[in-house]
């Protein structure tokens, strides 16, 4: 996991990503939005081994290279969109959530990450009582985790404007029958 040669993207794709980010900065693009499929933020508690190596926690040096690049290029408006986790998450993404990051102000964050739940797949957190305990535990262990919800299915809407990005989560009451019902769950502005 700590081997610098490991890469989630591969050398060519990582190089392409850095080139596109640098070009967007040169072009004066306000927001750098990265869509990808696995959790980017640190999800293992401080000092603990990765609990899910099928995320960027399993490729820590590669994640560090992305964060280092964002900092070196002074890219301050990076937003990471994540799927495939079957639950809802909102993170600040600092280089190290336990050193040099202030959870109250968000100072030290390099990016933000929003993860969308699934509409039709069950929660990745298990049964409701297990999910509630997992959410409570994650909120206590991860200072950069702003919100997590693993009981409901739904989707998120990203509203991009020149001066801000707002991400809103909506939950649906059931996936077993057709319905136009939905409930606003949470929103974050960056």
Short mmCIF file of N, CA, C and O in Angstrom, two decimals, residues 116-167:
data_model
loop_
_atom_site.label_atom_id
_atom_site.label_comp_id
_atom_site.label_asym_id
_atom_site.label_seq_id
_atom_site.Cartn_x
_atom_site.Cartn_y
_atom_site.Cartn_z
N UNK A 116 -22.03 9.96 -3.74
CA UNK A 116 -23.46 9.77 -3.94
C UNK A 116 -23.89 8.37 -3.54
O UNK A 116 -23.13 7.41 -3.72
N UNK A 117 -25.10 8.25 -2.99
CA UNK A 117 -25.61 6.91 -2.70
C UNK A 117 -26.10 6.26 -3.99
O UNK A 117 -26.16 6.90 -5.03
N UNK A 118 -26.48 5.03 -3.89
CA UNK A 118 -27.08 4.34 -5.03
C UNK A 118 -28.59 4.52 -4.99
O UNK A 118 -29.16 4.75 -3.93
N UNK A 119 -29.22 4.46 -6.14
CA UNK A 119 -30.67 4.51 -6.19
C UNK A 119 -31.25 3.12 -6.00
O UNK A 119 -32.25 2.93 -5.33
N UNK A 120 -30.61 2.10 -6.54
CA UNK A 120 -31.20 0.76 -6.51
C UNK A 120 -30.42 -0.26 -5.69
O UNK A 120 -30.93 -1.31 -5.38
N UNK A 121 -29.18 0.01 -5.34
CA UNK A 121 -28.37 -0.96 -4.60
C UNK A 121 -28.51 -0.74 -3.10
O UNK A 121 -28.69 0.39 -2.65
N UNK A 122 -28.37 -1.81 -2.32
CA UNK A 122 -28.45 -1.66 -0.87
C UNK A 122 -27.25 -0.90 -0.33
O UNK A 122 -26.22 -0.80 -0.98
N UNK A 123 -27.38 -0.41 0.88
CA UNK A 123 -26.30 0.31 1.54
C UNK A 123 -25.09 -0.59 1.70
O UNK A 123 -25.21 -1.79 1.93
N UNK A 124 -23.92 0.01 1.60
CA UNK A 124 -22.68 -0.74 1.81
C UNK A 124 -22.37 -0.90 3.29
O UNK A 124 -21.40 -1.55 3.65
N UNK A 125 -23.20 -0.30 4.15
CA UNK A 125 -22.93 -0.32 5.59
C UNK A 125 -23.70 -1.41 6.32
O UNK A 125 -23.61 -1.52 7.54
N UNK A 126 -24.48 -2.22 5.62
CA UNK A 126 -25.18 -3.33 6.25
C UNK A 126 -26.54 -2.96 6.79
O UNK A 126 -27.16 -1.97 6.39
N UNK A 127 -27.00 -3.75 7.75
CA UNK A 127 -28.31 -3.57 8.36
C UNK A 127 -28.38 -2.22 9.08
O UNK A 127 -27.34 -1.67 9.47
N UNK A 128 -29.60 -1.69 9.28
CA UNK A 128 -29.73 -0.35 9.89
C UNK A 128 -28.98 -0.16 11.21
O UNK A 128 -28.29 0.84 11.37
N UNK A 129 -29.05 -1.09 12.14
CA UNK A 129 -28.35 -0.90 13.41
C UNK A 129 -26.84 -0.89 13.21
O UNK A 129 -26.12 -0.12 13.84
N UNK A 130 -26.35 -1.72 12.30
CA UNK A 130 -24.93 -1.74 11.98
C UNK A 130 -24.52 -0.44 11.28
O UNK A 130 -23.47 0.13 11.57
N UNK A 131 -25.35 0.05 10.36
CA UNK A 131 -25.05 1.29 9.64
C UNK A 131 -25.00 2.48 10.60
O UNK A 131 -24.10 3.32 10.48
N UNK A 132 -25.92 2.54 11.53
CA UNK A 132 -25.93 3.65 12.50
C UNK A 132 -24.65 3.65 13.31
O UNK A 132 -24.03 4.70 13.52
N UNK A 133 -24.21 2.49 13.77
CA UNK A 133 -22.97 2.39 14.54
C UNK A 133 -21.76 2.76 13.68
O UNK A 133 -20.85 3.47 14.12
N UNK A 134 -21.74 2.29 12.44
CA UNK A 134 -20.64 2.62 11.53
C UNK A 134 -20.56 4.12 11.28
O UNK A 134 -19.47 4.71 11.32
N UNK A 135 -21.71 4.76 11.05
CA UNK A 135 -21.72 6.21 10.81
C UNK A 135 -21.22 6.97 12.04
O UNK A 135 -20.41 7.89 11.92
N UNK A 136 -21.69 6.59 13.22
CA UNK A 136 -21.26 7.25 14.46
C UNK A 136 -19.75 7.09 14.64
O UNK A 136 -19.04 8.05 14.94
N UNK A 137 -19.27 5.88 14.42
CA UNK A 137 -17.84 5.60 14.58
C UNK A 137 -17.02 6.43 13.59
O UNK A 137 -16.00 7.02 13.96
N UNK A 138 -17.41 6.47 12.33
CA UNK A 138 -16.67 7.24 11.32
C UNK A 138 -16.64 8.73 11.66
O UNK A 138 -15.62 9.38 11.51
N UNK A 139 -17.77 9.27 12.11
CA UNK A 139 -17.81 10.70 12.47
C UNK A 139 -16.86 10.99 13.63
O UNK A 139 -16.23 12.04 13.67
N UNK A 140 -16.70 10.06 14.55
CA UNK A 140 -15.79 10.24 15.69
C UNK A 140 -14.33 10.07 15.30
O UNK A 140 -13.46 10.68 15.90
N UNK A 141 -14.05 9.22 14.33
CA UNK A 141 -12.67 8.89 13.97
C UNK A 141 -12.06 9.81 12.93
O UNK A 141 -10.83 9.93 12.87
N UNK A 142 -12.89 10.41 12.10
CA UNK A 142 -12.38 11.14 10.93
C UNK A 142 -12.72 12.62 11.05
O UNK A 142 -13.84 13.03 10.76
N UNK A 143 -11.77 13.46 11.45
CA UNK A 143 -12.06 14.89 11.67
C UNK A 143 -12.46 15.62 10.39
O UNK A 143 -13.13 16.65 10.45
N UNK A 144 -12.09 15.11 9.23
CA UNK A 144 -12.38 15.76 7.95
C UNK A 144 -13.71 15.30 7.36
O UNK A 144 -14.13 15.83 6.33
N UNK A 145 -14.37 14.35 7.99
CA UNK A 145 -15.67 13.87 7.53
C UNK A 145 -16.73 14.84 8.04
O UNK A 145 -16.93 15.00 9.23
N UNK A 146 -17.41 15.49 7.12
CA UNK A 146 -18.43 16.48 7.46
C UNK A 146 -19.80 15.85 7.65
O UNK A 146 -20.61 16.34 8.42
N UNK A 147 -20.06 14.76 6.91
CA UNK A 147 -21.38 14.12 6.98
C UNK A 147 -21.30 12.75 6.34
O UNK A 147 -20.57 12.55 5.36
N UNK A 148 -22.03 11.81 6.90
CA UNK A 148 -22.17 10.48 6.31
C UNK A 148 -23.58 9.98 6.60
O UNK A 148 -24.14 10.22 7.67
N UNK A 149 -24.16 9.31 5.62
CA UNK A 149 -25.50 8.75 5.77
C UNK A 149 -25.53 7.46 4.96
O UNK A 149 -25.31 7.47 3.76
N UNK A 150 -25.77 6.34 5.65
CA UNK A 150 -25.71 5.06 4.97
C UNK A 150 -26.98 4.24 5.04
O UNK A 150 -26.95 3.05 4.78
N UNK A 151 -28.09 4.87 5.39
CA UNK A 151 -29.35 4.13 5.50
C UNK A 151 -30.23 4.26 4.27
O UNK A 151 -30.99 3.36 3.96
N UNK A 152 -30.14 5.40 3.59
CA UNK A 152 -31.09 5.70 2.52
C UNK A 152 -30.47 5.63 1.13
O UNK A 152 -29.28 5.89 0.95
N UNK A 153 -31.31 5.36 0.17
CA UNK A 153 -30.92 5.38 -1.24
C UNK A 153 -31.36 6.69 -1.85
O UNK A 153 -32.31 7.32 -1.39
N UNK A 154 -30.69 7.08 -2.90
CA UNK A 154 -31.05 8.33 -3.55
C UNK A 154 -29.99 8.79 -4.52
O UNK A 154 -29.31 7.99 -5.15
N UNK A 155 -29.83 10.11 -4.58
CA UNK A 155 -28.90 10.70 -5.55
C UNK A 155 -28.47 12.07 -5.04
O UNK A 155 -28.96 12.56 -4.03
N UNK A 156 -27.55 12.69 -5.75
CA UNK A 156 -27.13 14.05 -5.41
C UNK A 156 -27.16 14.92 -6.65
O UNK A 156 -27.05 14.42 -7.77
N UNK A 157 -27.32 16.22 -6.41
CA UNK A 157 -27.35 17.22 -7.47
C UNK A 157 -26.25 18.23 -7.18
O UNK A 157 -26.20 18.80 -6.08
N UNK A 158 -25.37 18.44 -8.15
CA UNK A 158 -24.29 19.40 -8.01
C UNK A 158 -24.65 20.64 -8.81
O UNK A 158 -24.84 20.57 -10.02
N UNK A 159 -24.76 21.77 -8.12
CA UNK A 159 -25.08 23.05 -8.75
C UNK A 159 -23.79 23.87 -8.81
O UNK A 159 -23.27 24.27 -7.77
N UNK A 160 -23.28 24.08 -10.01
CA UNK A 160 -22.00 24.76 -10.20
C UNK A 160 -22.27 26.18 -10.67
O UNK A 160 -22.92 26.39 -11.70
N UNK A 161 -21.75 27.14 -9.95
CA UNK A 161 -21.85 28.56 -10.32
C UNK A 161 -20.47 29.17 -10.24
O UNK A 161 -19.56 28.58 -9.68
N UNK A 162 -20.34 30.35 -10.76
CA UNK A 162 -19.02 31.00 -10.78
C UNK A 162 -18.46 31.21 -9.37
O UNK A 162 -17.26 31.06 -9.15
N UNK A 163 -19.33 31.53 -8.41
CA UNK A 163 -18.86 31.88 -7.08
C UNK A 163 -18.98 30.77 -6.04
O UNK A 163 -18.51 30.91 -4.92
N UNK A 164 -19.61 29.63 -6.42
CA UNK A 164 -19.77 28.55 -5.44
C UNK A 164 -20.24 27.27 -6.12
O UNK A 164 -20.76 27.29 -7.22
N UNK A 165 -20.01 26.18 -5.42
CA UNK A 165 -20.58 24.89 -5.79
C UNK A 165 -21.44 24.44 -4.62
O UNK A 165 -21.03 24.56 -3.46
N UNK A 166 -22.64 23.96 -4.94
CA UNK A 166 -23.50 23.40 -3.90
C UNK A 166 -23.86 21.98 -4.28
O UNK A 166 -24.25 21.71 -5.42
N UNK A 167 -23.69 21.09 -3.32
CA UNK A 167 -24.07 19.70 -3.53
C UNK A 167 -25.22 19.36 -2.59
O UNK A 167 -25.13 19.59 -1.39
#
